[in-house]
Coordinates of C-alpha atoms and ligand atoms in Angstrom, one line a residue:
M1 CA 0.0 0.1 0.2
P2 CA 1.5 3.1 -1.5
T3 CA 2.1 5.8 1.2
H4 CA 0.9 9.7 1.2
L5 CA 4.6 10.5 0.5
D6 CA 4.8 7.9 -2.4
D7 CA 1.9 9.8 -4.6
V8 CA 3.7 13.4 -3.8
T9 CA 6.5 11.7 -4.9
D10 CA 5.4 9.8 -8.2
L11 CA 3.4 13.5 -9.0
L12 CA 6.1 15.0 -8.6
D13 CA 8.5 12.5 -11.4
G14 CA 8.6 15.0 -14.7
F15 CA 7.4 18.3 -13.3
T16 CA 9.2 20.9 -13.6
P17 CA 9.7 23.3 -10.8
Y18 CA 9.5 27.1 -11.2
A19 CA 13.9 27.4 -10.5
G20 CA 16.4 29.9 -11.3
A21 CA 17.6 33.6 -10.6
Q22 CA 14.0 34.2 -11.9
A23 CA 12.3 32.0 -9.6
K24 CA 14.0 33.8 -6.6
R25 CA 12.9 36.9 -8.2
Y26 CA 9.6 36.2 -8.2
R27 CA 9.7 35.5 -3.8
E28 CA 11.5 38.7 -3.3
A29 CA 8.3 40.6 -5.0
S30 CA 6.3 38.4 -2.5
L31 CA 3.7 38.0 -6.3
F32 CA 3.3 34.5 -4.7
R33 CA 0.3 33.8 -1.3
D34 CA 1.6 31.0 -0.5
L35 CA -2.2 29.6 -0.3
P36 CA -3.6 27.0 -1.2
L37 CA -5.7 27.8 -5.0
Y38 CA -9.1 26.8 -3.0
A39 CA -8.2 30.4 -0.6
G40 CA -9.5 32.8 -2.6
L41 CA -13.0 31.1 -2.2
D42 CA -12.8 30.5 1.5
L43 CA -11.5 33.8 2.0
T44 CA -14.6 35.1 -0.1
A45 CA -17.1 32.8 2.2
E46 CA -15.3 34.3 5.6
R47 CA -16.1 37.6 4.4
T48 CA -19.5 36.9 2.7
P49 CA -20.9 34.3 4.0
D50 CA -24.6 35.4 2.6
A51 CA -23.6 36.7 -1.3
P52 CA -24.6 34.3 -4.4
A53 CA -21.1 32.5 -5.1
I54 CA -23.0 30.0 -7.6
T55 CA -26.3 29.6 -9.9
D56 CA -26.3 26.2 -11.7
A57 CA -28.3 27.5 -14.8
S58 CA -27.5 23.9 -16.8
I59 CA -29.8 21.3 -17.3
D60 CA -28.9 20.3 -13.6
G61 CA -30.2 23.7 -12.5
P62 CA -32.0 26.0 -11.8
R63 CA -29.8 26.1 -9.1
S64 CA -28.0 29.1 -6.7
L65 CA -25.6 28.9 -3.7
T66 CA -24.5 31.5 -1.1
Y67 CA -20.5 31.5 -0.2
A68 CA -20.9 29.8 3.2
E69 CA -23.2 27.0 1.1
F70 CA -20.6 26.4 -1.5
R71 CA -17.3 26.2 0.2
D72 CA -19.9 24.0 2.8
A73 CA -20.5 21.7 0.4
T74 CA -17.2 21.5 -1.2
L75 CA -15.9 20.1 1.9
R76 CA -18.8 17.8 1.6
R77 CA -17.2 16.7 -1.4
A78 CA -13.8 17.2 -0.3
A79 CA -14.8 14.6 2.5
G80 CA -16.7 12.2 0.1
F81 CA -13.0 11.6 -1.6
V82 CA -10.6 11.5 0.8
E83 CA -13.4 8.9 2.3
A84 CA -14.1 6.8 -0.7
G85 CA -9.9 6.2 -0.3
L86 CA -8.1 8.9 -3.0
R87 CA -4.9 10.3 -1.4
P88 CA -3.2 13.7 -1.8
G89 CA -0.8 13.5 -5.4
Q90 CA -2.8 10.3 -7.2
R91 CA -4.1 12.8 -10.3
V92 CA -7.8 12.0 -11.6
V93 CA -9.0 12.4 -15.0
L94 CA -12.2 15.1 -14.4
Q95 CA -14.3 15.2 -17.5
Q96 CA -17.5 17.1 -16.9
N97 CA -19.9 19.4 -18.3
N98 CA -20.3 23.3 -17.0
S99 CA -23.2 22.8 -13.7
L100 CA -22.5 23.3 -10.1
Q101 CA -21.4 19.7 -9.9
F102 CA -18.3 20.5 -12.3
A103 CA -17.1 23.1 -9.7
L104 CA -17.8 21.1 -6.9
N105 CA -15.5 17.7 -8.5
L106 CA -12.6 20.6 -9.0
V107 CA -13.0 22.0 -5.6
G108 CA -13.4 18.9 -3.4
L109 CA -10.2 17.3 -5.1
L110 CA -8.4 20.7 -4.8
R111 CA -9.0 20.2 -0.6
A112 CA -8.3 17.0 -1.1
G113 CA -5.5 17.8 -2.0
V114 CA -6.2 15.5 -4.7
V115 CA -5.1 16.4 -8.4
P116 CA -7.7 17.4 -11.2
V117 CA -6.7 16.3 -15.6
M118 CA -9.1 19.0 -16.4
T119 CA -10.3 17.5 -19.9
L120 CA -13.1 19.1 -22.2
P121 CA -16.9 17.7 -22.6
A122 CA -15.6 17.5 -26.3
H123 CA -11.9 15.3 -25.7
R124 CA -13.0 11.4 -26.7
I125 CA -11.9 7.8 -25.9
T126 CA -8.6 9.1 -27.5
E127 CA -7.5 11.7 -25.9
I128 CA -8.8 10.9 -22.6
A129 CA -7.1 7.4 -22.8
H130 CA -4.2 9.2 -23.4
L131 CA -4.1 11.5 -20.8
A132 CA -5.2 9.3 -18.2
V133 CA -1.7 7.4 -19.3
G134 CA 0.4 10.4 -19.7
S135 CA -0.7 11.8 -16.0
G136 CA -0.8 8.7 -14.5
A137 CA -4.2 8.9 -12.8
I138 CA -6.4 6.1 -10.8
A139 CA -10.2 7.2 -11.1
Y140 CA -12.2 8.9 -13.9
I141 CA -15.2 10.7 -12.9
T142 CA -17.6 12.4 -15.0
E143 CA -21.3 12.5 -15.7
D144 CA -24.4 10.4 -16.7
G145 CA -25.8 10.5 -20.8
R146 CA -28.1 13.5 -20.3
R147 CA -26.6 15.7 -22.3
S148 CA -25.4 14.2 -26.0
Y149 CA -23.2 11.8 -24.7
D150 CA -22.9 9.3 -22.5
F151 CA -20.0 9.7 -20.6
R152 CA -20.4 5.8 -19.1
E153 CA -19.6 4.3 -22.1
L154 CA -16.4 6.0 -22.3
A155 CA -15.5 5.5 -18.5
A156 CA -16.3 1.2 -19.9
E157 CA -13.9 2.3 -23.2
L158 CA -11.1 3.8 -20.6
Q159 CA -11.3 1.2 -17.7
S160 CA -10.5 -1.3 -20.7
R161 CA -8.1 0.0 -22.3
V162 CA -6.1 2.0 -19.7
P163 CA -7.3 -0.6 -16.4
T164 CA -5.0 2.1 -14.0
V165 CA -8.1 3.6 -13.8
E166 CA -9.4 2.2 -11.1
R167 CA -11.8 3.8 -9.9
V168 CA -15.2 6.2 -11.7
F169 CA -17.1 8.3 -10.5
V170 CA -20.5 9.2 -11.5
S171 CA -22.8 12.3 -11.4
G172 CA -26.0 11.6 -12.0
D173 CA -27.6 8.3 -13.2
P174 CA -24.3 6.4 -12.1
G175 CA -25.1 3.3 -13.6
P176 CA -22.8 0.3 -13.4
Y177 CA -20.1 3.5 -11.8
T178 CA -20.2 5.2 -8.0
P179 CA -21.9 8.1 -7.6
V180 CA -19.6 11.0 -6.8
P181 CA -19.1 10.6 -3.6
D182 CA -20.4 13.7 -0.5
A183 CA -19.6 12.8 3.5
D184 CA -19.9 14.9 7.0
P185 CA -16.1 17.1 6.8
A186 CA -16.6 16.3 10.9
S187 CA -16.4 11.9 10.4
V188 CA -13.7 12.5 8.4
T189 CA -9.6 13.8 8.5
L190 CA -9.1 16.1 5.7
P191 CA -5.8 15.8 4.6
P192 CA -3.2 19.2 5.5
A193 CA -3.2 21.9 3.4
P194 CA -1.5 20.5 0.1
D195 CA 2.1 22.9 -1.2
P196 CA 1.1 25.4 -2.8
E197 CA 4.4 24.8 -4.8
L198 CA 3.0 21.4 -6.0
P199 CA 0.7 21.1 -9.1
A200 CA -2.8 21.8 -8.4
L201 CA -4.2 20.7 -11.3
F202 CA -2.9 19.9 -14.8
L203 CA -4.1 21.8 -18.0
I204 CA -4.5 20.3 -21.3
S205 CA -2.3 22.2 -24.1
G206 CA -5.0 22.6 -27.8
G207 CA -2.9 20.4 -29.9
T208 CA -4.6 20.6 -33.8
T209 CA -1.3 19.0 -33.8
G210 CA -1.0 15.3 -32.2
L211 CA -2.3 14.8 -28.7
P212 CA -2.3 16.9 -26.3
K213 CA 0.0 17.3 -23.6
L214 CA 0.0 17.6 -19.9
I215 CA 1.0 21.2 -18.6
A216 CA 1.1 21.2 -14.8
R217 CA 0.1 24.5 -13.1
T218 CA 1.1 25.3 -9.3
H219 CA -1.8 26.4 -6.3
N220 CA 0.8 29.2 -6.4
D221 CA 0.9 30.1 -10.2
Y222 CA -2.6 29.7 -10.9
D223 CA -3.7 31.4 -8.5
L224 CA -1.3 34.8 -9.4
N225 CA -3.2 34.4 -12.5
A226 CA -7.0 34.3 -11.4
R227 CA -5.5 37.5 -9.4
L228 CA -3.7 39.2 -11.9
S229 CA -6.3 38.7 -13.9
A230 CA -9.5 39.9 -11.7
Q231 CA -7.2 42.4 -11.4
V232 CA -7.2 43.6 -15.4
A233 CA -10.6 42.6 -16.0
K234 CA -11.8 45.2 -12.7
L235 CA -13.8 42.4 -11.3
T236 CA -15.3 43.3 -8.1
A237 CA -18.0 41.8 -5.8
G238 CA -20.6 42.9 -7.9
D239 CA -19.8 41.4 -11.1
T240 CA -21.8 38.4 -12.1
Y241 CA -19.5 36.6 -14.3
L242 CA -21.2 33.7 -17.0
V243 CA -18.9 30.3 -18.1
S244 CA -20.3 30.4 -21.8
L245 CA -17.3 28.3 -23.1
P246 CA -16.1 24.6 -21.4
A247 CA -15.4 25.1 -18.0
A248 CA -11.9 23.4 -17.4
H249 CA -10.6 25.6 -20.6
N250 CA -8.2 27.6 -18.7
F251 CA -9.8 31.1 -20.4
P252 CA -13.6 30.5 -18.2
L253 CA -11.5 28.8 -15.8
C254 CA -9.0 31.0 -14.5
C255 CA -8.6 34.2 -16.9
P256 CA -9.8 35.5 -15.0
G257 CA -13.2 33.5 -15.7
I258 CA -14.7 31.2 -12.0
L259 CA -11.7 31.0 -10.4
G260 CA -10.8 34.6 -10.8
T261 CA -14.6 35.5 -9.6
F262 CA -14.6 33.1 -6.3
S263 CA -11.6 35.7 -5.3
V264 CA -13.1 38.4 -5.6
G265 CA -16.4 37.5 -4.1
G266 CA -18.1 37.6 -7.4
H267 CA -21.4 35.1 -9.2
V268 CA -20.6 32.8 -11.1
V269 CA -22.9 31.3 -13.2
F270 CA -22.6 28.4 -15.0
T271 CA -24.6 27.5 -18.4
D272 CA -23.7 24.4 -20.1
N273 CA -25.4 25.9 -23.6
P274 CA -23.3 28.7 -25.5
S275 CA -25.8 29.8 -28.3
P276 CA -27.7 33.1 -28.1
D277 CA -31.2 31.7 -27.8
N278 CA -30.0 30.4 -24.3
T279 CA -27.0 32.9 -23.1
F280 CA -29.1 36.1 -23.6
G281 CA -31.7 35.2 -21.2
L282 CA -29.3 34.5 -19.0
I283 CA -27.2 37.3 -19.1
E284 CA -30.7 39.1 -18.4
R285 CA -32.3 37.0 -15.5
H286 CA -28.9 37.5 -13.8
H287 CA -27.2 40.9 -14.9
V288 CA -24.5 39.5 -16.1
T289 CA -21.6 41.5 -16.1
V290 CA -18.5 39.6 -17.8
T291 CA -18.4 36.1 -20.1
A292 CA -15.4 35.2 -22.1
L293 CA -15.7 33.2 -26.3
V294 CA -13.7 32.5 -29.0
P295 CA -14.1 34.4 -32.1
A296 CA -16.4 32.2 -33.6
L297 CA -19.0 32.2 -30.8
A298 CA -18.5 36.2 -30.5
Q299 CA -19.3 36.2 -34.3
L300 CA -22.3 34.6 -33.9
W301 CA -24.1 36.5 -30.6
C302 CA -23.3 39.8 -32.1
A303 CA -25.2 38.5 -35.2
A304 CA -27.7 37.4 -32.6
T305 CA -28.5 41.0 -31.4
E306 CA -29.9 41.7 -34.2
W307 CA -33.0 39.5 -33.6
E308 CA -32.8 37.9 -29.4
P309 CA -35.3 40.4 -27.3
A310 CA -33.1 40.0 -24.7
D311 CA -31.7 43.1 -22.8
V312 CA -28.3 42.2 -23.0
S313 CA -27.0 45.7 -21.8
S314 CA -25.3 44.2 -17.9
L315 CA -22.5 43.3 -19.6
R316 CA -19.2 45.7 -19.5
L317 CA -16.5 43.0 -20.3
L318 CA -16.7 40.8 -23.1
Q319 CA -13.8 38.2 -23.2
V320 CA -12.7 37.0 -26.9
G321 CA -9.6 34.6 -27.3
G322 CA -8.4 31.5 -28.4
A323 CA -7.9 32.7 -31.3
K324 CA -7.5 35.3 -33.5
L325 CA -10.6 38.1 -33.3
A326 CA -10.2 39.9 -36.6
Q327 CA -10.3 43.5 -35.9
P328 CA -13.9 44.6 -38.2
D329 CA -15.7 41.4 -35.5
A330 CA -14.1 43.8 -32.7
V331 CA -15.4 46.6 -34.5
A332 CA -19.0 44.9 -35.2
L333 CA -19.3 43.6 -31.7
D334 CA -18.9 46.8 -29.8
E335 CA -21.4 48.5 -32.3
A336 CA -23.7 45.3 -31.4
L337 CA -22.9 45.2 -27.8
G338 CA -21.7 48.9 -26.5
D339 CA -17.4 49.5 -26.7
V340 CA -17.6 45.8 -24.2
V341 CA -14.7 43.8 -26.2
Q342 CA -11.7 42.9 -24.2
Q343 CA -9.1 40.7 -25.9
V344 CA -7.0 38.0 -24.9
F345 CA -4.6 35.9 -26.0
G346 CA -3.7 33.1 -23.8
M347 CA -1.9 29.9 -23.6
A348 CA -2.5 27.1 -21.2
E349 CA 1.4 26.9 -20.6
G350 CA 0.6 30.4 -19.4
L351 CA 1.2 33.7 -20.8
V352 CA -2.2 35.6 -20.2
C353 CA -2.0 39.4 -22.4
Y354 CA -5.1 41.1 -22.8
T355 CA -6.2 44.2 -23.7
R356 CA -7.0 46.7 -20.4
P357 CA -10.5 48.3 -20.5
D358 CA -9.4 52.2 -20.1
E359 CA -7.4 52.0 -23.6
P360 CA -8.9 53.6 -26.3
R361 CA -11.3 51.9 -28.5
D362 CA -9.5 51.6 -31.6
L363 CA -6.2 50.4 -29.9
I364 CA -8.1 47.3 -28.6
H365 CA -9.6 46.5 -32.3
E366 CA -6.6 46.0 -33.2
V367 CA -3.7 44.1 -30.6
Q368 CA -4.7 41.1 -28.9
G369 CA -3.2 42.7 -25.6
S370 CA 0.3 43.0 -23.3
P371 CA 1.0 40.7 -21.2
M372 CA -0.9 40.9 -17.4
S373 CA 2.4 40.2 -15.3
E374 CA 5.5 43.0 -15.6
F375 CA 7.0 39.6 -14.9
D376 CA 6.5 38.6 -18.2
E377 CA 9.6 37.9 -20.0
V378 CA 8.3 38.4 -23.7
R379 CA 11.3 38.1 -26.6
V380 CA 10.3 37.7 -30.3
V381 CA 12.8 36.4 -32.7
D382 CA 13.2 35.1 -35.9
E383 CA 14.1 31.6 -37.3
D384 CA 17.7 32.1 -35.8
G385 CA 16.9 33.0 -32.3
N386 CA 17.9 36.0 -32.7
D387 CA 15.2 38.9 -31.5
V388 CA 13.8 40.9 -34.0
P389 CA 13.1 44.6 -33.5
D390 CA 9.2 46.5 -32.4
G391 CA 6.8 45.9 -36.1
T392 CA 8.6 42.7 -37.6
E393 CA 7.2 39.8 -37.1
G394 CA 9.0 37.0 -35.4
E395 CA 7.8 33.9 -33.0
L396 CA 7.4 34.6 -29.2
L397 CA 8.9 33.4 -26.4
V398 CA 8.2 33.8 -23.1
R399 CA 9.1 33.3 -19.2
G400 CA 7.7 33.9 -16.3
P401 CA 6.2 33.7 -12.6
Y402 CA 3.1 31.2 -14.3
T403 CA 4.3 30.2 -17.7
I404 CA 5.6 26.7 -17.1
R405 CA 9.0 25.7 -17.3
G406 CA 8.6 22.5 -19.2
Y407 CA 5.2 19.8 -20.1
Y408 CA 4.8 16.9 -17.5
R409 CA 6.7 13.9 -18.5
A410 CA 7.3 14.7 -21.4
D411 CA 11.4 15.3 -21.5
A412 CA 11.1 14.7 -26.3
H413 CA 9.6 17.7 -26.1
N414 CA 10.9 19.9 -23.9
E415 CA 13.9 20.2 -25.5
K416 CA 11.5 21.5 -29.4
S417 CA 9.9 23.6 -26.8
F418 CA 11.6 25.1 -24.5
T419 CA 15.1 26.9 -24.2
P420 CA 18.1 26.0 -22.4
D421 CA 17.5 29.0 -19.9
G422 CA 13.2 28.8 -19.9
F423 CA 11.3 30.1 -21.9
Y424 CA 9.0 28.3 -23.2
R425 CA 8.7 28.5 -27.3
S426 CA 4.8 29.8 -28.3
G427 CA 4.6 28.6 -31.5
D428 CA 3.2 31.9 -32.2
K429 CA 3.8 34.2 -34.7
V430 CA 3.7 38.2 -33.2
T431 CA 4.9 41.5 -34.1
R432 CA 4.9 43.8 -31.1
L433 CA 4.4 47.1 -30.8
P434 CA 6.3 49.8 -28.6
S435 CA 4.0 49.9 -26.5
G436 CA 4.7 47.2 -25.5
H437 CA 1.2 45.5 -27.2
L438 CA 1.2 42.0 -29.2
A439 CA -0.5 41.4 -32.4
V440 CA -0.6 37.5 -33.1
T441 CA -0.1 37.2 -37.1
G442 CA -0.2 33.2 -36.9
R443 CA 1.4 29.9 -36.1
I444 CA 5.1 29.8 -37.2
K445 CA 4.3 26.4 -38.7
D446 CA 1.3 26.9 -40.4
T447 CA 2.9 26.9 -43.8
I448 CA 2.4 25.0 -46.5
V449 CA 5.8 24.0 -49.2
R450 CA 3.9 23.9 -52.8
A451 CA 6.1 23.8 -55.0
G452 CA 9.0 24.0 -52.9
E453 CA 8.0 27.7 -52.2
N454 CA 7.1 28.5 -48.4
V455 CA 3.3 29.8 -48.1
A456 CA 2.2 31.6 -44.4
A457 CA -1.5 30.2 -44.4
D458 CA -2.5 33.7 -42.4
D459 CA -1.0 35.2 -45.4
V460 CA -3.4 33.7 -48.2
E461 CA -6.2 34.0 -45.1
E462 CA -5.7 37.6 -44.3
N463 CA -5.9 38.4 -47.9
L464 CA -9.2 36.4 -48.6
L465 CA -10.8 37.8 -45.6
A466 CA -10.9 41.2 -47.4
H467 CA -13.0 39.9 -49.8
A468 CA -17.1 41.3 -49.0
S469 CA -18.2 37.6 -49.1
I470 CA -16.2 36.3 -47.3
R471 CA -16.9 35.6 -43.5
Q472 CA -14.9 32.8 -42.3
V473 CA -11.3 31.1 -43.9
A474 CA -8.9 28.4 -43.9
V475 CA -5.9 27.7 -45.8
V476 CA -4.4 24.2 -45.5
G477 CA -2.2 22.5 -48.1
L478 CA -3.2 19.4 -49.5
P479 CA -0.9 16.3 -51.1
D480 CA -0.5 17.2 -55.2
E481 CA 1.0 14.8 -57.1
A482 CA 3.1 17.7 -59.2
L483 CA 2.9 20.1 -56.6
G484 CA 3.8 18.1 -53.6
E485 CA 0.9 20.5 -51.6
K486 CA -1.7 22.4 -53.4
I487 CA -3.2 25.5 -51.7
C488 CA -6.6 25.0 -50.4
A489 CA -9.0 27.7 -49.3
A490 CA -12.0 26.5 -47.4
V491 CA -14.7 29.5 -47.4
V492 CA -17.8 30.1 -45.6
L493 CA -20.1 32.6 -47.4
S494 CA -21.3 35.9 -45.8
H495 CA -24.6 36.0 -45.0
E496 CA -24.9 39.8 -44.9
H497 CA -23.2 39.9 -48.8
P498 CA -23.1 36.8 -50.2
P499 CA -22.0 36.6 -53.7
A500 CA -24.0 37.4 -56.8
T501 CA -23.0 34.6 -58.5
P502 CA -21.3 30.9 -57.4
L503 CA -18.1 31.9 -56.0
E504 CA -15.3 30.7 -58.8
L505 CA -11.6 30.3 -57.8
A506 CA -10.7 32.0 -61.2
E507 CA -12.4 35.0 -59.6
L508 CA -11.1 34.8 -56.2
R509 CA -7.1 34.6 -57.5
T510 CA -7.9 37.8 -59.7
F511 CA -8.9 39.3 -56.1
L512 CA -6.0 38.4 -54.7
R513 CA -3.7 39.1 -57.5
D514 CA -5.2 42.6 -57.6
R515 CA -4.7 42.7 -53.8
G516 CA -0.7 42.2 -54.6
L517 CA -0.8 38.7 -52.8
A518 CA 2.6 36.6 -55.2
A519 CA 1.2 34.0 -58.1
F520 CA 2.9 31.4 -56.1
K521 CA 1.0 32.3 -53.2
L522 CA -2.6 31.9 -54.8
P523 CA -4.9 29.1 -54.1
D524 CA -5.3 25.7 -56.1
D525 CA -8.5 25.3 -55.1
V526 CA -11.3 26.8 -53.5
R527 CA -13.9 25.2 -51.3
V528 CA -17.9 26.5 -50.0
V529 CA -18.0 25.2 -47.0
S530 CA -21.2 25.6 -44.5
T531 CA -18.7 25.6 -41.5
L532 CA -15.5 25.0 -40.5
P533 CA -14.4 22.3 -37.9
V534 CA -13.1 23.2 -34.2
T535 CA -11.5 21.7 -31.7
A536 CA -12.6 21.1 -28.1
V537 CA -13.2 24.8 -27.0
G538 CA -14.2 25.9 -30.6
K539 CA -11.0 27.0 -32.4
I540 CA -11.0 26.3 -36.3
D541 CA -9.5 22.2 -36.4
K542 CA -6.6 22.5 -40.0
K543 CA -6.1 19.2 -39.0
V544 CA -9.5 17.9 -38.8
L545 CA -10.3 20.4 -42.3
R546 CA -7.5 18.9 -44.5
E547 CA -9.0 15.2 -43.5
Q548 CA -12.3 16.9 -44.9
L549 CA -11.1 17.8 -47.8
V550 CA -8.9 15.8 -49.1
Ligands
LIG1 P1 -3.1 25.8 -25.9 O1 -1.4 26.4 -25.4 O2 -3.8 25.2 -26.6 O3 -3.8 27.0 -24.5 O4 -3.4 27.2 -26.8 C1 -3.1 28.9 -26.8 C2 -2.9 29.4 -28.3 O5 -4.4 30.0 -28.7 C3 -1.8 30.4 -28.5 O6 -0.2 30.0 -28.4 C4 -2.1 30.9 -29.6 O7 -2.0 30.3 -30.6 C5 -4.0 30.5 -29.4 N1 -4.1 32.1 -29.1 C6 -5.1 31.7 -28.2 N2 -5.5 33.5 -28.1 C7 -5.1 33.9 -28.9 C8 -5.5 35.1 -29.6 N3 -6.2 36.3 -28.9 N4 -5.5 35.4 -30.6 C9 -4.6 35.0 -31.3 N5 -4.3 33.4 -31.4 C10 -4.7 33.0 -30.5
LIG2 O1 -5.8 29.7 -26.1 C1 -6.0 29.6 -24.7 O2 -5.8 28.5 -24.4 C2 -6.8 30.8 -24.4 C3 -7.3 31.5 -25.0 C4 -7.7 32.8 -23.9 C5 -6.5 30.8 -23.0 O3 -5.6 29.9 -22.2 C6 -7.0 32.2 -21.9 C7 -7.0 32.9 -22.3 O4 -6.1 31.6 -20.5

């Protein structure tokens, strides 16, 4: 029978801690609180026990809990996990739709010192099994089949493929599994608060190439992420945050999201349906002030302001991130909703950039923001790793107090993804303004090699988006015998400005040539599609798109 110490030792095997002169600087500047990640919630529950903490507006609800009620419920859930035999340092895969149960499981696990792997509802057996193996998880916590997919079936497949996942806990109808446990905290000894320099939870890298990687975030660094984000968003106890994106993702979880809102004593509303016909009513009913969306969803919300009758004027901050928000879309959102846009350029690996609410609207429409901490060290480098001047495109490298120094148990990846002095190579192409603001221009590796020439997908995409009849576009390389790869543009047409005659390749090539695009960059193929495939959080998924187009 392994002891508690063995579980923590095992957790730390493959974790890259913050180290060196920077770690010392962060300490000297007192950036960290040295408290467990749930401390923000507990402090709020002490201060304002009767304030609303959570409203569950998912299909489980409606139900609301005050801070005292929520804290007590998470203590019961933690006691349940301890009674069920889960031990500090052990990893469990958590996969659950947005709901109160998600929050209870998350905070219950944190209190028990158990480390959740924060998977998204759209993940399926390939990713879940990979993440369970990679993290060494001993349990899977999920829900029943009421939301379009039966996670109990995934549980069965997971246990057959990964036998080390010994336990399955299910909220709702457990079927053959154990219901998520609750117990009287007075009858169980909860473990002491975890060491704040230990991993608190694992986030998942987006993984549009290959399988997702595990990102260990410590109590200290993730608490800093929540608090700094809350400051940038000027979040207060008077705010109500709507969880529209999948709650386990870094953006809605901690930027400032759920954890940032708890830390200031605001109200968190969970919905499991982000479409405007549902969310607009929730915004009106609960006076929602802040929410976070990916650009595709933001476009949909923007259009819906034309026909949805609900009053959404309480919304003061609409955070958009995860993929690039086109400048005209940022302008349209501000016009439709009243100067509410905040651009967010973040990564589960750490660095989060925000535009600030008091910056000029023109700037907010143009850039993806600036780093939230003065301790974030950003470098923009060329292919040889040399820093480029402001205004020149390059790869973004970053090191800072809440940016990981290595993926979990991934030595081979880490060789490529981190510099020897601890900078994370983001793979993002950016330009930096003298003011420090960053504009994201693409992904380093998103190129098509056509007849020996390198063509950056974003270059072609940006020019195609200038066409009035094109709403959305993704350019990918497809195998071609003569060219090696041919350039294929998948386009979604605009409803407002549909083309007079069907969009032809020849016409598009003329349009691009007239804009000054080089001949070797012109698409060889154009496909009109009704939607583009998206990842688990809603970013355009080029891997899947390529498979669909060949
Ligand atoms: P992940 O590492 O899976 O959390 O995904 C983070 C990546 O999403 C970043 O490295 C960027 O490539 C992309 N991303 C996030 N926010 C933005 C944004 N506002 N504009 C452009 N790309 C973004
Ligand atoms: O895409 C992301 O991962 C992301 C986007 C916005 C993120 O991690 C974040 C904000 O924190």
